[in-house]
Short mmCIF file of C-alpha atoms in Angstrom, two decimals:
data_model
loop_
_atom_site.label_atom_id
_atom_site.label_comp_id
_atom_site.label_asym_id
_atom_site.label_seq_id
_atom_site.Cartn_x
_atom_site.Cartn_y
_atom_site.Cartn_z
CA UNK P 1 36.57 -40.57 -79.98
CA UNK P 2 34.52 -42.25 -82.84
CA UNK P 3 31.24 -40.89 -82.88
CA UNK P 4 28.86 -39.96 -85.94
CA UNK P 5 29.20 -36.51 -87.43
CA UNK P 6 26.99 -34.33 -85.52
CA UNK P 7 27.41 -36.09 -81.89
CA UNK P 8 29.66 -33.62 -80.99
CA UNK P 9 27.57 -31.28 -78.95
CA UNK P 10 26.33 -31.52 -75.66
CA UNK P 11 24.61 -34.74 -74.56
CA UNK P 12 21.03 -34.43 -73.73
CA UNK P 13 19.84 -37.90 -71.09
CA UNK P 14 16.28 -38.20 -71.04
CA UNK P 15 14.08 -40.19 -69.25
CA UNK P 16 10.19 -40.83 -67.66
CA UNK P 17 9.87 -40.42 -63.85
CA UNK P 18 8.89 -44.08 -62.70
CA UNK P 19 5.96 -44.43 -60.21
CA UNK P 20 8.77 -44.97 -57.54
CA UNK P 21 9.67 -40.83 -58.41
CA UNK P 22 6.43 -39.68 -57.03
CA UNK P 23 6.87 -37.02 -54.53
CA UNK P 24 10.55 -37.27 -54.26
CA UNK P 25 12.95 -34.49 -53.91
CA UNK P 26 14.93 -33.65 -57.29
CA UNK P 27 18.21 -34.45 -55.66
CA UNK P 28 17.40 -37.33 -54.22
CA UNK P 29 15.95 -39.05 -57.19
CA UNK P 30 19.48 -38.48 -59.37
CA UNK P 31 21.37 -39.73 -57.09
CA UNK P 32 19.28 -42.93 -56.26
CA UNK P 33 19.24 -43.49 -59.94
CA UNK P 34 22.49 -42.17 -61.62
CA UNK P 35 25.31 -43.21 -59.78
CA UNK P 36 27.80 -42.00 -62.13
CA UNK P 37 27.63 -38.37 -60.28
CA UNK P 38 28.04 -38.35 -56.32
CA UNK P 39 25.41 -36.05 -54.28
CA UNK P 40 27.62 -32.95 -54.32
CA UNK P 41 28.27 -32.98 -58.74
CA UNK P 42 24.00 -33.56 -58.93
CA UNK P 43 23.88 -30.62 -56.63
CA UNK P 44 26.12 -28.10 -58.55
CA UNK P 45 24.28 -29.67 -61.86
CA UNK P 46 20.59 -29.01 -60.91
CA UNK P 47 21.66 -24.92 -59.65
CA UNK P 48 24.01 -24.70 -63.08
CA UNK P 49 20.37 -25.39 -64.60
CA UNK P 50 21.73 -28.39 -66.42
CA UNK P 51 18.40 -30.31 -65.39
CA UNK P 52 14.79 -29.51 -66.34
CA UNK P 53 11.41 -31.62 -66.02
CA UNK P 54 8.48 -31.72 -68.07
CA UNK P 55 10.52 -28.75 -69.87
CA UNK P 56 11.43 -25.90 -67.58
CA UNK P 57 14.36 -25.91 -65.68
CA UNK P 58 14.44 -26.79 -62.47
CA UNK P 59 17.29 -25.20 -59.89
CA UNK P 60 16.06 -26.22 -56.71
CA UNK P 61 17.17 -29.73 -55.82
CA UNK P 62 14.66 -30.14 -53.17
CA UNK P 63 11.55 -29.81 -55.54
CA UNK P 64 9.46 -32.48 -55.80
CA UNK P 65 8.81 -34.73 -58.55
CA UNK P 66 5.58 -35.82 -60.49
CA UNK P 67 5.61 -39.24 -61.96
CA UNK P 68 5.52 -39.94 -65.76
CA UNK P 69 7.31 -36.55 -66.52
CA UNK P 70 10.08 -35.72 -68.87
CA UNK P 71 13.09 -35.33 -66.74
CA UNK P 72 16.13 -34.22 -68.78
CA UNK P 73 20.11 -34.09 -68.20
CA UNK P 74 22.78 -31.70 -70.32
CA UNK P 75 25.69 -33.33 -69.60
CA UNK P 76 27.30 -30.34 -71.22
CA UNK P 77 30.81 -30.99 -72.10
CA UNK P 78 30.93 -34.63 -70.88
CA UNK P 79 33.25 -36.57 -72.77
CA UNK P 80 32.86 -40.49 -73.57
CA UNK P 81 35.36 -42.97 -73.27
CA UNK P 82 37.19 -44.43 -76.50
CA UNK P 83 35.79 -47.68 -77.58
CA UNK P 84 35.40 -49.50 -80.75
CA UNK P 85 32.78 -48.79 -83.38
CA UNK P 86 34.36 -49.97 -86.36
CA UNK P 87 31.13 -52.16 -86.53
CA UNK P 88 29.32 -53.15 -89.88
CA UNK P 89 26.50 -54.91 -91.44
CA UNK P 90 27.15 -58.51 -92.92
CA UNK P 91 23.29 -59.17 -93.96
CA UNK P 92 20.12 -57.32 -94.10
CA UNK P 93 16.46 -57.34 -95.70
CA UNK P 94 13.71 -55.03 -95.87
CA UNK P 95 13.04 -55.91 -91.77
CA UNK P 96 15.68 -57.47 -90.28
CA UNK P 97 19.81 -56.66 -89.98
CA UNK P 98 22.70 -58.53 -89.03
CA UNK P 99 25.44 -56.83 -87.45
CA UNK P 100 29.19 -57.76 -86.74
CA UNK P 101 29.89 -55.73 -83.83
CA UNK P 102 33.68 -55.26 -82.61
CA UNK P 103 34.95 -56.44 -78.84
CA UNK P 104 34.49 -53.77 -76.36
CA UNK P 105 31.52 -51.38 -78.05
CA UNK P 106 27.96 -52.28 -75.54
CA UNK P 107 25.07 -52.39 -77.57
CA UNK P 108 22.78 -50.41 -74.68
CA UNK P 109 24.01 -47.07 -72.90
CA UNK P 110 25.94 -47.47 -69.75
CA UNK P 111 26.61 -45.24 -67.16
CA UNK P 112 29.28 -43.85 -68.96
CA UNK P 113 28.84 -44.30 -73.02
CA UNK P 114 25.91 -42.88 -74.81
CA UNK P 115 26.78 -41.85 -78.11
CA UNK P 116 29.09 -44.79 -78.84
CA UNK P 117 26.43 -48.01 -78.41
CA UNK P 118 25.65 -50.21 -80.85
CA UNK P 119 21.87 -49.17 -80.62
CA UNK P 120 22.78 -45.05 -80.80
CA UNK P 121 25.03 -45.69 -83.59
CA UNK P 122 22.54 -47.95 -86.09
CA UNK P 123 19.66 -45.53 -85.21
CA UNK P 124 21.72 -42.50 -86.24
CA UNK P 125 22.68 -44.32 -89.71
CA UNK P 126 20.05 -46.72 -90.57
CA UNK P 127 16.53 -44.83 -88.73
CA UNK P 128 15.37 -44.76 -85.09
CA UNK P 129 13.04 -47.92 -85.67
CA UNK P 130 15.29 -50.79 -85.85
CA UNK P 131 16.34 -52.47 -82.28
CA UNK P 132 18.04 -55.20 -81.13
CA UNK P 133 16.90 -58.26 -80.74
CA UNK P 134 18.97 -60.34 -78.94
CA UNK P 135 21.68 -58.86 -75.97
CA UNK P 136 25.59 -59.64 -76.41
CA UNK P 137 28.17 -58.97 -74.07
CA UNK P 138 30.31 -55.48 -74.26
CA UNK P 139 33.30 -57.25 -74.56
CA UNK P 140 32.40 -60.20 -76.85
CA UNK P 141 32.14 -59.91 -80.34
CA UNK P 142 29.87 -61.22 -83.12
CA UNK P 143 26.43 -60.92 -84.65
CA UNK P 144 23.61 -59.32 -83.05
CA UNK P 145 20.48 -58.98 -84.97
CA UNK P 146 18.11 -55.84 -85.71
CA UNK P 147 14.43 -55.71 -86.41
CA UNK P 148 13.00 -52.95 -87.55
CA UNK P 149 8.97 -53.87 -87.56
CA UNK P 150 7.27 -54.98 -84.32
CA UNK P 151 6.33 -58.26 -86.29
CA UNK P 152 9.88 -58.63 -86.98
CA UNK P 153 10.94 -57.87 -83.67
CA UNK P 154 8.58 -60.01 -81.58
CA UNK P 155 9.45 -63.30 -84.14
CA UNK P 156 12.90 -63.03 -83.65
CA UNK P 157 12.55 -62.22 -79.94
CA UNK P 158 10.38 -65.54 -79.79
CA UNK P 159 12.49 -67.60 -81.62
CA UNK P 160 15.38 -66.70 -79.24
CA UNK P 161 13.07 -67.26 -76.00
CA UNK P 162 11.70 -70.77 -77.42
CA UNK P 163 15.86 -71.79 -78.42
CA UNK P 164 14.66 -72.24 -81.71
CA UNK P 165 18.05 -70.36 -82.76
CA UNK P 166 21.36 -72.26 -82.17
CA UNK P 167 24.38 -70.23 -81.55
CA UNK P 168 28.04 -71.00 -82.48
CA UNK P 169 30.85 -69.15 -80.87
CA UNK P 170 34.91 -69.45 -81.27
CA UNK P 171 36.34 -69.31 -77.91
CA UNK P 172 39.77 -69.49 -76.80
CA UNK P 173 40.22 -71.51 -73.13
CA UNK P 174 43.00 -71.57 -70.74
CA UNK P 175 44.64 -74.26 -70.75
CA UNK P 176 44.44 -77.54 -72.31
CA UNK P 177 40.90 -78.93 -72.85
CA UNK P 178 41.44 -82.51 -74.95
CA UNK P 179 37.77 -83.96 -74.62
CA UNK P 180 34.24 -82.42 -75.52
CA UNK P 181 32.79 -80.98 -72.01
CA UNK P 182 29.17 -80.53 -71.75
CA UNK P 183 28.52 -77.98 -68.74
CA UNK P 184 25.03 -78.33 -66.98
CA UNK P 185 24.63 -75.43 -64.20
CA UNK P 186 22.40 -73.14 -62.81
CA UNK P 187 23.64 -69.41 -63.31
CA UNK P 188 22.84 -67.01 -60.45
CA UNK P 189 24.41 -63.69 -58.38
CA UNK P 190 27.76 -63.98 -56.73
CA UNK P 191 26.79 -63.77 -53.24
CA UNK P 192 29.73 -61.98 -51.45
CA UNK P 193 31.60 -60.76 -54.50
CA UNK P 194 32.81 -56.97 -54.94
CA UNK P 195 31.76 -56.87 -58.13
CA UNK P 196 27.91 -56.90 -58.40
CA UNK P 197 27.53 -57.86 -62.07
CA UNK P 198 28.95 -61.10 -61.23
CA UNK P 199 27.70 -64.24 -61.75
CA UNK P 200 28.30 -67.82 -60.96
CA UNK P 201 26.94 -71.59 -61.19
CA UNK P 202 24.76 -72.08 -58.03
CA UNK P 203 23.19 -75.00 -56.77
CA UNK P 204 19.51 -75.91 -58.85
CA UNK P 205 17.32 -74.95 -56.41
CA UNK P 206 14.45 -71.62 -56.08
CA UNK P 207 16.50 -70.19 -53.14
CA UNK P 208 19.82 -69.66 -54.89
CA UNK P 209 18.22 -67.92 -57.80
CA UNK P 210 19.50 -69.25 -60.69
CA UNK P 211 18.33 -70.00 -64.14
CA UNK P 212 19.33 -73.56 -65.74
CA UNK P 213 22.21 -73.46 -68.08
CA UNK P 214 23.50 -75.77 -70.79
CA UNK P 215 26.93 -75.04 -73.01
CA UNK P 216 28.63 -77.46 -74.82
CA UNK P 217 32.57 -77.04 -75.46
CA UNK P 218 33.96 -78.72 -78.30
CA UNK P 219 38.15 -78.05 -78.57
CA UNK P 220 39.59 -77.58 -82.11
CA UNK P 221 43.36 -77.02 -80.94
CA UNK P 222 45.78 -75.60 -78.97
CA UNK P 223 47.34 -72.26 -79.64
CA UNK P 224 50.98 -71.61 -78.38
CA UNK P 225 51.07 -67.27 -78.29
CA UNK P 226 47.39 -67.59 -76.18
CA UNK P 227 48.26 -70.57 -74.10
CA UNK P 228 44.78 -71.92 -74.85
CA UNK P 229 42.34 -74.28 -76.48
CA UNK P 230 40.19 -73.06 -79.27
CA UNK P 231 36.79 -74.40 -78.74
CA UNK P 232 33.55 -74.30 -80.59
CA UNK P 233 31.13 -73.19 -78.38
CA UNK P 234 27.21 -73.89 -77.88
CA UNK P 235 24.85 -72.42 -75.24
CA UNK P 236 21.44 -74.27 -74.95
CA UNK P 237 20.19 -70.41 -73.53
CA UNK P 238 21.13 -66.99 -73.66
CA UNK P 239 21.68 -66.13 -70.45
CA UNK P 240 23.96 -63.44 -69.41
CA UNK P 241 27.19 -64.27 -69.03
CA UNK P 242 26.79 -67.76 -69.68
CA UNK P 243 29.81 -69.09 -71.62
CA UNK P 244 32.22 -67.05 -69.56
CA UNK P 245 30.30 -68.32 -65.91
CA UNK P 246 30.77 -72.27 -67.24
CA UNK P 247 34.06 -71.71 -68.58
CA UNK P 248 35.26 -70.41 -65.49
CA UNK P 249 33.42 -73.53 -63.44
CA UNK P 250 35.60 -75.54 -64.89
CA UNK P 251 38.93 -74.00 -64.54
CA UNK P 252 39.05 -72.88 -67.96
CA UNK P 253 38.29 -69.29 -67.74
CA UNK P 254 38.49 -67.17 -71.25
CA UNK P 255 41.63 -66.08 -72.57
CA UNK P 256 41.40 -62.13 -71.63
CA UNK P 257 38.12 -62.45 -69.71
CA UNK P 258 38.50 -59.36 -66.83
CA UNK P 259 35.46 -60.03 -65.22
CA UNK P 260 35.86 -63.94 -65.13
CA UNK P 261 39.36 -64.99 -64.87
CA UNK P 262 39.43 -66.94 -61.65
CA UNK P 263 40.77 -64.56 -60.13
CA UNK P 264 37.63 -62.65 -58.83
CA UNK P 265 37.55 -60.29 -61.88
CA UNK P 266 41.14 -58.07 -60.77
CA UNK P 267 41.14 -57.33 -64.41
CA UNK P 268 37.44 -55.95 -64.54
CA UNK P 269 38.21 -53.99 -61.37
CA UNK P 270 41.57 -52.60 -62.93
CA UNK P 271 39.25 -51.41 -65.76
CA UNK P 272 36.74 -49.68 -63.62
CA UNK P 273 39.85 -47.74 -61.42
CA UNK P 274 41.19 -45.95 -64.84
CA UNK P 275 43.46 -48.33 -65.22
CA UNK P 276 44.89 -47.82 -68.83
CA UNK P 277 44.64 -51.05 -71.06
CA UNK P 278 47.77 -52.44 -71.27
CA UNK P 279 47.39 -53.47 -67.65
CA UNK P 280 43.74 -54.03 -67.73
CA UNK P 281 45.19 -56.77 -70.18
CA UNK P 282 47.58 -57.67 -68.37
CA UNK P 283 45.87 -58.59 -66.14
CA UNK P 284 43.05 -60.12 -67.95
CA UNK P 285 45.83 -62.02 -69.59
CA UNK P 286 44.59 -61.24 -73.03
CA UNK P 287 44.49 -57.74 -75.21
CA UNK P 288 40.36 -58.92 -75.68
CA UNK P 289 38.30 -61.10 -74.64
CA UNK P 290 38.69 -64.07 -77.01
CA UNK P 291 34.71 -65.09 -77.57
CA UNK P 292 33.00 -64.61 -80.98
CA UNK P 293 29.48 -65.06 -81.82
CA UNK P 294 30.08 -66.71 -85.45
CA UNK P 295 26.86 -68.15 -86.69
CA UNK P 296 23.03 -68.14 -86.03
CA UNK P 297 21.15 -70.74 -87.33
CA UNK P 298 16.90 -70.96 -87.04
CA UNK P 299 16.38 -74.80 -86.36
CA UNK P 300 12.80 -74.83 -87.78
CA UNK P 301 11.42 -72.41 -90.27
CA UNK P 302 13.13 -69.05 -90.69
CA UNK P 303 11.42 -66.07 -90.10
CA UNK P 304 9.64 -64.84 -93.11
CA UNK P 305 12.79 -62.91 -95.45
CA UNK P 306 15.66 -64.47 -93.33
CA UNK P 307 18.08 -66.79 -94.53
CA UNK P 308 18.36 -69.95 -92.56
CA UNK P 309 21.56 -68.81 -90.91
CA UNK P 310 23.89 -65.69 -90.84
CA UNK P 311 27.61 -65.78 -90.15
CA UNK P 312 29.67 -62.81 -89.04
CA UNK P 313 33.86 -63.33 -90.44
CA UNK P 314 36.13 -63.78 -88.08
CA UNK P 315 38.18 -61.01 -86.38
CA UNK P 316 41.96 -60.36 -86.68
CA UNK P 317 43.51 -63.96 -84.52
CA UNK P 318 40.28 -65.60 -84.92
CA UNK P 319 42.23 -67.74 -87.78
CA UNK P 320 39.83 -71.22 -87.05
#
């Protein structure tokens, strides 16, 4: 497992009660909120004493809860996941940091990896002030950029908001794509899909709940071992998901994408039942999802000690 020297004891969750945790029972509220345990495991945790609020210990699950309390989790000999941290920083100044951060590492904690984020791993190295900025899929790869002073932070946050930033990622397609396709389409939930993360183009209108959506795919060529087109890549927005939802819309879903292959994500829901990863890419059809955040470039004025763009190299097969 790659974590940081001195991760290797137990792993300590913390967390405020929300407002919604007033006057709930113990039990109830853990299993509402952390699905990664059923009932029965929260159960045997909270008498084992492995939970305590606002500092003591708690062993009866049907106590009730105050909100804005500490509540804390020992998830005593829990054991992570492997995933990639082989991550590294390819700029920095006295405020700001770019990152290149591998496939398959989330920046955030999941339900699953704590000690192996993005976010854990630069506040254990470089100081529990700097945060990111921007999100970026698990799976993709790229640069994601750290602030480390509020006015940093908010500046870089606004510049993102007001698309005053324009991304360029290297994506691999299946299939052939000859022409320059410009993909205009609101992105909202999957309704009926048995994956809830999902997402999909949706009609443009308030009851379908999407967000408008604008990516431009340029093709550079075809590649023979991927049986795919290499295409610069250019989201108007940042929403979640967004290459991989258009790419899919029309029929050229990522090379390795499990969660949007056209298939209804089998590969994603391989993943998810243990499966190991040869068949999660097989799958997927790829041993990674082939999408690269190269380049950032500010389209006005920098932020003050920021070059006017950052590039991240490109991985191993990324030979563009």
């Amino acid at each position: 497992m790659a974590l940081l020297p001195g991760d290797d004891g137990p792993y300590i969750f913390t967390s405020i009660l929300p407002a919604s945790a007033q006057g709930k029972a113990l039990l109830d509220h853990l299993q509402a909120s952390f699905g990664y345990h059923p009932r029965e495991t929260w159960q045997e945790r909270i008498l084992a004493g492995a939970v305590s609020v606002a500092g003591d210990v708690w062993f009866d699950p049907s106590a009730r809860l105050v909100a804005g309390q500490v509540l804390a989790y020992n998830h005593g000999e829990y054991q992570e996941p492997d995933v990639p941290t082989n991550w590294r920083v390819v700029d920095r100044g006295d405020d700001w940091m770019a990152i290149d951060k591998p496939s398959g590492q989330p920046i955030h904690s999941t339900s699953r990896i704590f000690r192996q984020t993005l976010v854990w791993q630069v506040r254990k190295l470089h100081g529990a002030d700097w945060s990111p900025c921007h999100r970026l899929d698990r799976d993709t790869s790229g640069l994601v950029l750290f602030a480390r002073t509020h006015a940093a932070l908010s500046w870089l946050q606004r510049s993102f908001e007001h698309r005053q930033v324009r991304k360029e990622y290297l994506a691999c397609l299946r299939g052939e794509l000859t022409q320059p396709v410009t993909v205009e389409g609101a992105i909202g939930p999957e309704v009926g899909s048995m994956i809830r993360s999902r997402l999909c183009v949706v009609p443009d209108e308030p009851s379908a709940g999407g967000k408008p959506s604008r990516t431009e795919f340029v093709p550079i060529r075809w590649d023979d071992a991927l049986q795919g087109t290499w295409c610069r890549v250019h989201p108007l927005q940042g929403r979640r998901h967004q290459i991989r939802v258009h790419a899919q819309h029309i029929g050229h879903p990522l090379v390795g994408d499990p969660l949007y292959d056209g298939q209804g994500g089998i590969g994603y829901l391989a993943r998810v039942d243990g499966k190991d990863a040869q068949e999660v890419a097989r799958l997927s059809g790829g041993s990674r999802l082939w999408l690269h955040s190269c380049s950032l470039e500010f389209l006005d004025t920098a932020p003050p000690g920021l070059p006017r763009s950052v590039r991240a190299p490109l991985p191993d097969g990324f030979d563009n």
